[in-house]
C-alpha positions as a Python dict, from the first residue, in 0.01 Angstrom:
ca = {
    (1, 'S'): (0, 0, 0),
    (2, 'L'): (245, -55, -291),
    (3, 'L'): (554, -238, -227),
    (4, 'W'): (846, -155, -514),
    (5, 'Y'): (1147, -417, -550),
    (6, 'Q'): (1376, -246, -731),
    (7, 'G'): (1515, -433, -1032),
    (8, 'R'): (1815, -366, -1256),
    (9, 'S'): (1672, -247, -1584),
    (10, 'T'): (1615, 91, -1495),
    (11, 'V'): (1871, 180, -1253),
    (12, 'T'): (2058, 389, -1557),
    (13, 'Y'): (1774, 465, -1762),
    (14, 'G'): (1783, 757, -1983),
    (15, 'D'): (2107, 899, -2015),
    (16, 'G'): (2285, 612, -1933),
    (17, 'T'): (2396, 713, -1536),
    (18, 'V'): (2154, 688, -1227),
    (19, 'N'): (2091, 1091, -1278),
    (20, 'F'): (1693, 1034, -1391),
    (21, 'Y'): (1652, 749, -1118),
    (22, 'P'): (1539, 996, -798),
    (23, 'Y'): (1299, 1232, -1062),
    (24, 'L'): (1143, 877, -1182),
    (25, 'Q'): (1108, 700, -871),
    (26, 'H'): (935, 1038, -712),
    (27, 'D'): (700, 1088, -1021),
    (28, 'F'): (631, 714, -1010),
    (29, 'F'): (506, 747, -612),
    (30, 'N'): (332, 1057, -670),
    (31, 'M'): (119, 868, -1024),
    (32, 'V'): (54, 582, -783),
    (33, 'R'): (-107, 770, -513),
    (34, 'D'): (-276, 995, -718),
    (35, 'Y'): (-468, 710, -899),
    (36, 'F'): (-581, 530, -585),
    (37, 'N'): (-682, 879, -397),
    (38, 'N'): (-467, 816, -146),
    (39, 'D'): (-176, 1101, -79),
    (40, 'T'): (-32, 928, 227),
    (41, 'M'): (-15, 609, 108),
    (42, 'P'): (284, 394, 262),
    (43, 'I'): (496, 307, 19),
    (44, 'V'): (787, 29, 67),
    (45, 'V'): (1097, 31, -144),
    (46, 'C'): (1315, -293, -180),
    (47, 'D'): (1674, -155, -276),
    (48, 'L'): (1860, -289, -500),
    (49, 'A'): (2056, -665, -405),
    (50, 'P'): (2411, -759, -437),
    (51, 'Y'): (2515, -709, -816),
    (52, 'T'): (2811, -669, -1031),
    (53, 'S'): (2672, -299, -1145),
    (54, 'S'): (2883, -24, -1075),
    (55, 'A'): (2573, 205, -1000),
    (56, 'A'): (2446, -36, -748),
    (57, 'M'): (2639, 211, -454),
    (58, 'E'): (2454, 526, -626),
    (59, 'M'): (2119, 362, -693),
    (60, 'R'): (2054, 204, -324),
    (61, 'Q'): (2195, 561, -180),
    (62, 'M'): (1907, 714, -371),
    (63, 'Q'): (1628, 465, -315),
    (64, 'Q'): (1747, 563, 46),
    (65, 'D'): (1711, 922, 52),
    (66, 'E'): (1392, 898, -171),
    (67, 'T'): (1214, 692, 106),
    (68, 'K'): (1377, 943, 401),
    (69, 'R'): (1177, 1278, 186),
    (70, 'D'): (905, 1062, 148),
    (71, 'P'): (661, 1073, 505),
    (72, 'N'): (548, 776, 413),
    (73, 'G'): (816, 601, 288),
    (74, 'Y'): (979, 282, 411),
    (75, 'L'): (1268, 102, 302),
    (76, 'V'): (1357, -267, 307),
    (77, 'T'): (1737, -360, 263),
    (78, 'V'): (1806, -684, 61),
    (79, 'T'): (2193, -645, 81),
    (80, 'D'): (2223, -993, 300),
    (81, 'V'): (2030, -1214, 112),
    (82, 'G'): (2190, -1194, -283),
    (83, 'P'): (2225, -1424, -573),
    (84, 'L'): (2388, -1764, -518),
    (85, 'N'): (2621, -1899, -744),
    (86, 'S'): (2398, -2176, -880),
    (87, 'D'): (2180, -1850, -936),
    (88, 'T'): (2423, -1690, -1145),
    (89, 'D'): (2400, -1946, -1479),
    (90, 'I'): (2077, -1741, -1528),
    (91, 'S'): (2204, -1422, -1746),
    (92, 'G'): (2215, -1102, -1558),
    (93, 'I'): (2103, -1224, -1200),
    (94, 'I'): (2044, -1013, -955),
    (95, 'H'): (1725, -1125, -762),
    (96, 'P'): (1767, -1287, -427),
    (97, 'S'): (1744, -1621, -393),
    (98, 'E'): (1563, -1602, -49),
    (99, 'K'): (1244, -1455, -119),
    (100, 'R'): (1099, -1512, 239),
    (101, 'P'): (1327, -1257, 453),
    (102, 'I'): (1214, -990, 230),
    (103, 'G'): (860, -1069, 244),
    (104, 'D'): (853, -1066, 603),
    (105, 'R'): (1061, -743, 613),
    (106, 'C'): (747, -598, 388),
    (107, 'A'): (514, -755, 584),
    (108, 'L'): (635, -604, 986),
    (109, 'I'): (647, -293, 795),
    (110, 'L'): (335, -284, 636),
    (111, 'K'): (197, -378, 1042),
    (112, 'H'): (327, -84, 1151),
    (113, 'A'): (212, 159, 907),
    (114, 'I'): (-116, 36, 841),
    (115, 'F'): (-192, -129, 1160),
    (116, 'G'): (-36, 55, 1412),
    (117, 'Y'): (213, -202, 1528),
    (118, 'N'): (436, -18, 1760),
    (119, 'E'): (766, -228, 1831),
    (120, 'E'): (1044, -207, 1636),
    (121, 'Y'): (940, -305, 1203),
    (122, 'S'): (1229, -122, 1053),
    (123, 'S'): (1669, -257, 988),
    (124, 'P'): (1915, 18, 1145),
    (125, 'L'): (1912, 371, 927),
    (126, 'Y'): (2170, 624, 930),
    (127, 'D'): (2012, 934, 1038),
    (128, 'Y'): (2308, 1162, 1117),
    (129, 'M'): (2722, 1195, 1148),
    (130, 'E'): (2890, 1390, 1377),
    (131, 'I'): (3268, 1505, 1380),
    (132, 'D'): (3467, 1408, 1755),
    (133, 'G'): (3840, 1507, 1678),
    (134, 'N'): (3931, 1245, 1449),
    (135, 'K'): (3615, 1021, 1508),
    (136, 'A'): (3271, 1071, 1273),
    (137, 'I'): (3036, 964, 1495),
    (138, 'I'): (2705, 788, 1343),
    (139, 'H'): (2345, 817, 1441),
    (140, 'L'): (2121, 538, 1378),
    (141, 'T'): (1735, 488, 1379),
    (142, 'H'): (1609, 150, 1466),
    (143, 'A'): (1885, 43, 1632),
    (144, 'N'): (1795, -46, 1937),
    (145, 'G'): (1981, -403, 2027),
    (146, 'L'): (2288, -301, 1811),
    (147, 'K'): (2461, -578, 1773),
    (148, 'L'): (2769, -748, 1566),
    (149, 'V'): (2666, -1045, 1389),
    (150, 'P'): (2961, -1232, 1189),
    (151, 'N'): (2916, -1302, 845),
    (152, 'H'): (3225, -1592, 830),
    (153, 'G'): (3368, -1605, 1154),
    (154, 'E'): (3519, -1254, 1201),
    (155, 'E'): (3581, -1041, 1472),
    (156, 'E'): (3562, -713, 1409),
    (157, 'I'): (3300, -477, 1254),
    (158, 'M'): (3363, -489, 863),
    (159, 'G'): (3216, -253, 566),
    (160, 'F'): (3324, 129, 681),
    (161, 'E'): (3531, 321, 532),
    (162, 'I'): (3605, 675, 605),
    (163, 'S'): (3789, 999, 386),
    (164, 'E'): (3871, 1341, 505),
    (165, 'D'): (3795, 1476, 146),
    (166, 'E'): (3535, 1295, 36),
    (167, 'Q'): (3684, 1146, -269),
    (168, 'T'): (3947, 846, -106),
    (169, 'Y'): (3856, 672, 146),
    (170, 'V'): (4025, 411, 376),
    (171, 'E'): (3908, 92, 553),
    (172, 'A'): (3779, 196, 890),
    (173, 'K'): (3749, 46, 1239),
    (174, 'A'): (3396, 119, 1404),
    (175, 'E'): (3288, 43, 1779),
    (176, 'I'): (2926, 20, 1902),
    (177, 'D'): (2822, 290, 2114),
    (178, 'G'): (2434, 230, 2250),
    (179, 'T'): (2237, 313, 1868),
    (180, 'N'): (2560, 485, 1731),
    (181, 'V'): (2897, 332, 1572),
    (182, 'I'): (3212, 530, 1640),
    (183, 'V'): (3418, 520, 1306),
    (184, 'Y'): (3793, 608, 1295),
    (185, 'A'): (4116, 525, 1100),
    (186, 'D'): (4480, 551, 1095),
    (187, 'G'): (4581, 841, 923),
    (188, 'I'): (4258, 990, 877),
    (189, 'E'): (4251, 1315, 1128),
    (190, 'K'): (3980, 1514, 992),
    (191, 'P'): (3695, 1304, 863),
    (192, 'V'): (3387, 1432, 703),
    (193, 'S'): (3242, 1109, 510),
    (194, 'V'): (3170, 774, 590),
    (195, 'R'): (3021, 520, 382),
    (196, 'Y'): (2909, 155, 527),
    (197, 'C'): (2864, -177, 236),
    (198, 'W'): (2973, 103, -28),
    (199, 'Q'): (2953, -180, -238),
    (200, 'P'): (2811, -351, -572),
    (201, 'F'): (2842, -713, -432),
    (202, 'A'): (3121, -887, -259),
    (203, 'Y'): (3273, -1284, -282),
    (204, 'Y'): (3524, -1513, -161),
    (205, 'D'): (3814, -1638, -326),
    (206, 'A'): (3921, -2015, -404),
    (207, 'D'): (4077, -2014, -102),
    (208, 'G'): (3757, -1886, 74),
    (209, 'V'): (3925, -1522, 188),
    (210, 'F'): (3662, -1258, 143),
    (211, 'H'): (3705, -954, -77),
    (212, 'F'): (3497, -643, -172),
    (213, 'G'): (3383, -615, -529),
    (214, 'R'): (3354, -279, -615),
    (215, 'D'): (3743, -219, -798),
    (216, 'S'): (3812, -646, -890),
    (217, 'G'): (3695, -546, -1233),
    (218, 'L'): (3476, -897, -1220),
    (219, 'G'): (3162, -933, -1395),
    (220, 'Q'): (2846, -1163, -1340),
    (221, 'G'): (2983, -1403, -1596),
    (222, 'K'): (3253, -1497, -1326),
    (223, 'F'): (3028, -1634, -1091),
    (224, 'T'): (2885, -1967, -1185),
    (225, 'T'): (2848, -2308, -1046),
    (226, 'D'): (3133, -2417, -1119),
    (227, 'S'): (3337, -2069, -1095),
    (228, 'E'): (3672, -2127, -834),
    (229, 'L'): (3456, -1782, -695),
    (230, 'T'): (3155, -1741, -481),
    (231, 'I'): (2947, -1479, -467),
    (232, 'A'): (2847, -1409, -155),
    (233, 'T'): (2469, -1274, -70),
    (234, 'H'): (2554, -963, 125),
    (235, 'L'): (2786, -687, 115),
    (236, 'G'): (3020, -770, 416),
    (237, 'G'): (2874, -523, 669),
    (238, 'N'): (2767, -738, 985),
    (239, 'L'): (2579, -506, 1211),
    (240, 'E'): (2202, -604, 1284),
    (241, 'N'): (1947, -409, 1543),
    (242, 'G'): (1780, -676, 1789),
    (243, 'I'): (1540, -774, 1591),
    (244, 'D'): (1824, -926, 1365),
    (245, 'L'): (1762, -657, 1015),
    (246, 'P'): (2097, -554, 883),
    (247, 'L'): (2190, -222, 880),
    (248, 'A'): (2128, -56, 518),
    (249, 'P'): (2413, 53, 322),
    (250, 'F'): (2479, 448, 317),
    (251, 'V'): (2740, 706, 266),
    (252, 'A'): (2734, 1017, 598),
    (253, 'T'): (2863, 1343, 566),
    (254, 'L'): (2793, 1614, 728),
    (255, 'E'): (2506, 1877, 668),
    (256, 'K'): (2558, 2155, 372),
    (257, 'P'): (2263, 2371, 406),
    (258, 'E'): (2270, 2663, 160),
    (259, 'I'): (1998, 2944, 133),
    (260, 'V'): (1958, 2960, -220),
    (261, 'S'): (1705, 3249, -197),
    (262, 'A'): (1489, 3501, -34),
    (263, 'T'): (1241, 3657, -162),
    (264, 'K'): (866, 3857, -89),
    (265, 'T'): (607, 3676, -268),
    (266, 'G'): (349, 3905, -153),
    (267, 'E'): (170, 4197, 27),
    (268, 'T'): (-141, 4294, 220),
    (269, 'D'): (-264, 4552, 439),
    (270, 'K'): (-149, 4369, 779),
    (271, 'E'): (143, 4139, 651),
    (272, 'I'): (411, 4059, 384),
    (273, 'S'): (455, 3709, 227),
    (274, 'I'): (835, 3554, 251),
    (275, 'Q'): (947, 3260, 52),
    (276, 'I'): (1270, 3126, 99),
    (277, 'N'): (1468, 2849, -93),
    (278, 'V'): (1739, 2616, 79),
    (279, 'K'): (1916, 2334, 21),
    (280, 'N'): (2084, 2124, 154),
    (281, 'S'): (2352, 1907, -9),
    (282, 'G'): (2477, 1704, 275),
    (283, 'Y'): (2392, 1351, 353),
    (284, 'N'): (2262, 1452, 731),
    (285, 'G'): (1949, 1440, 888),
    (286, 'K'): (2077, 1692, 1200),
    (287, 'S'): (1772, 1947, 1150),
    (288, 'Q'): (1904, 2327, 1057),
    (289, 'K'): (1664, 2597, 1170),
    (290, 'L'): (1608, 2942, 930),
    (291, 'I'): (1592, 3219, 1144),
    (292, 'V'): (1419, 3539, 971),
    (293, 'C'): (1509, 3876, 1131),
    (294, 'I'): (1390, 4212, 1109),
    (295, 'Y'): (1654, 4487, 1238),
    (296, 'N'): (1459, 4916, 1238),
    (297, 'G'): (1814, 5072, 1205),
    (298, 'S'): (2082, 4858, 1423),
    (299, 'N'): (1762, 4747, 1639),
    (300, 'L'): (1607, 4347, 1642),
    (301, 'S'): (1261, 4448, 1657),
    (302, 'H'): (1161, 4079, 1568),
    (303, 'M'): (1241, 3769, 1493),
    (304, 'Q'): (1055, 3388, 1379),
    (305, 'M'): (1217, 3080, 1366),
    (306, 'I'): (1189, 2767, 1126),
    (307, 'D'): (1269, 2401, 1130),
    (308, 'T'): (1399, 2312, 809),
    (309, 'N'): (1334, 1908, 878),
    (310, 'F'): (1563, 1814, 663),
    (311, 'K'): (1651, 1396, 654),
    (312, 'T'): (1912, 1419, 377),
    (313, 'I'): (1991, 1617, 60),
    (314, 'D'): (1719, 1779, -60),
    (315, 'Q'): (1590, 2115, -164),
    (316, 'K'): (1278, 2306, -19),
    (317, 'D'): (1045, 2596, -35),
    (318, 'F'): (933, 2749, 305),
    (319, 'D'): (684, 3035, 320),
    (320, 'L'): (633, 3266, 614),
    (321, 'K'): (388, 3598, 656),
    (322, 'I'): (557, 3857, 885),
    (323, 'D'): (295, 4101, 1043),
    (324, 'K'): (360, 4454, 919),
    (325, 'S'): (349, 4622, 1249),
    (326, 'F'): (696, 4521, 1273),
    (327, 'I'): (833, 4655, 980),
    (328, 'N'): (872, 5034, 877),
    (329, 'D'): (1050, 5257, 624),
    (330, 'E'): (1372, 5172, 777),
    (331, 'S'): (1320, 4783, 832),
    (332, 'E'): (1572, 4528, 689),
    (333, 'I'): (1452, 4160, 678),
    (334, 'K'): (1747, 3903, 726),
    (335, 'V'): (1754, 3526, 709),
    (336, 'F'): (2030, 3327, 837),
    (337, 'I'): (2046, 2948, 894),
    (338, 'W'): (2160, 2781, 1204),
    (339, 'E'): (2294, 2453, 1378),
    (340, 'N'): (2112, 2555, 1640),
    (341, 'M'): (2027, 2829, 1895),
    (342, 'T'): (2303, 2776, 2088),
    (343, 'T'): (2575, 2762, 1803),
    (344, 'V'): (2772, 3094, 1831),
    (345, 'K'): (2811, 3157, 1417),
    (346, 'P'): (2551, 3100, 1158),
    (347, 'Y'): (2639, 2827, 866),
    (348, 'H'): (2696, 3129, 651),
    (349, 'E'): (2637, 3485, 619),
    (350, 'S'): (2284, 3647, 646),
    (351, 'V'): (2038, 3678, 289),
    (352, 'D'): (1838, 3958, 258),
    (353, 'V'): (1489, 3987, 142),
    (354, 'S'): (1401, 4270, -52),
    (355, 'L'): (1123, 4480, 56),
    (356, 'A'): (1056, 4679, -263),
    (357, 'Q'): (726, 4672, -435),
}
């Protein structure tokens, strides 16, 4: 197994942004698996601890996305055990003061991944979002026993924001509904996105009042042993599951599937090979289905279905073979993408597959 604890120096590697990080992380994990000749090696990723970098939020999301796309990837969130003021005299400090909780969380995941432990082993993780009127319903995994655990005496769920355009977010109210969270806000009638703990860091002022740090303009140098400001060891969220592990930060949107291309890639005496490229640009794990239909004239003569199994933003190739007995000179092949078989309309118009040689 590989335990990967992310520091700060490679966050903006390359062009000064986080854009290259997903590729670096993906290639590094594959390199390690190749080196040890183990394609299914469990990899545990510790996300970025609270830190004053403005890139921290995007970085944590990219780490979570990569572990979702990887069938043997796991995420450990450390955003509730950040550095203390007493640590910030060390230049550029980011690493949590308390190491034991991080080690315990990693060990619990490996206990599951390697030794088959079948009790709960993970923090709650965002899965997918649905909309019900003016409310967003956030579906979580690993969320049995979901509960509010106050950081500083608060009685309401904190850390959620909601948006109608994925650009402007407002502070939101939230309610626990089993393993789901219902999120809403005054003035938001048609939500399309939700964020949780989308902050680089948080802090307390001289009066002990809690503040989110995203738009504060405060750098790491403002938090020292003699400062009136106190850096918080968490990001302001206060939801945990039944084994006291915190909900990991996330951004949620509706699913956004798109058929990029559908191409005939080969042919034999008995079958035709087709490759379909599909992109999901939404932070949403609600899986869609590809429906491949063969029409002879106006009649549907054959249909095949593929589950896309998207877990978050991703792009995949799907290969399938079609028996040529269903095809004649009048045949057309059309590809649709549907939410499920009971949906009245597909997400968008079909894509045709050319049968030309």
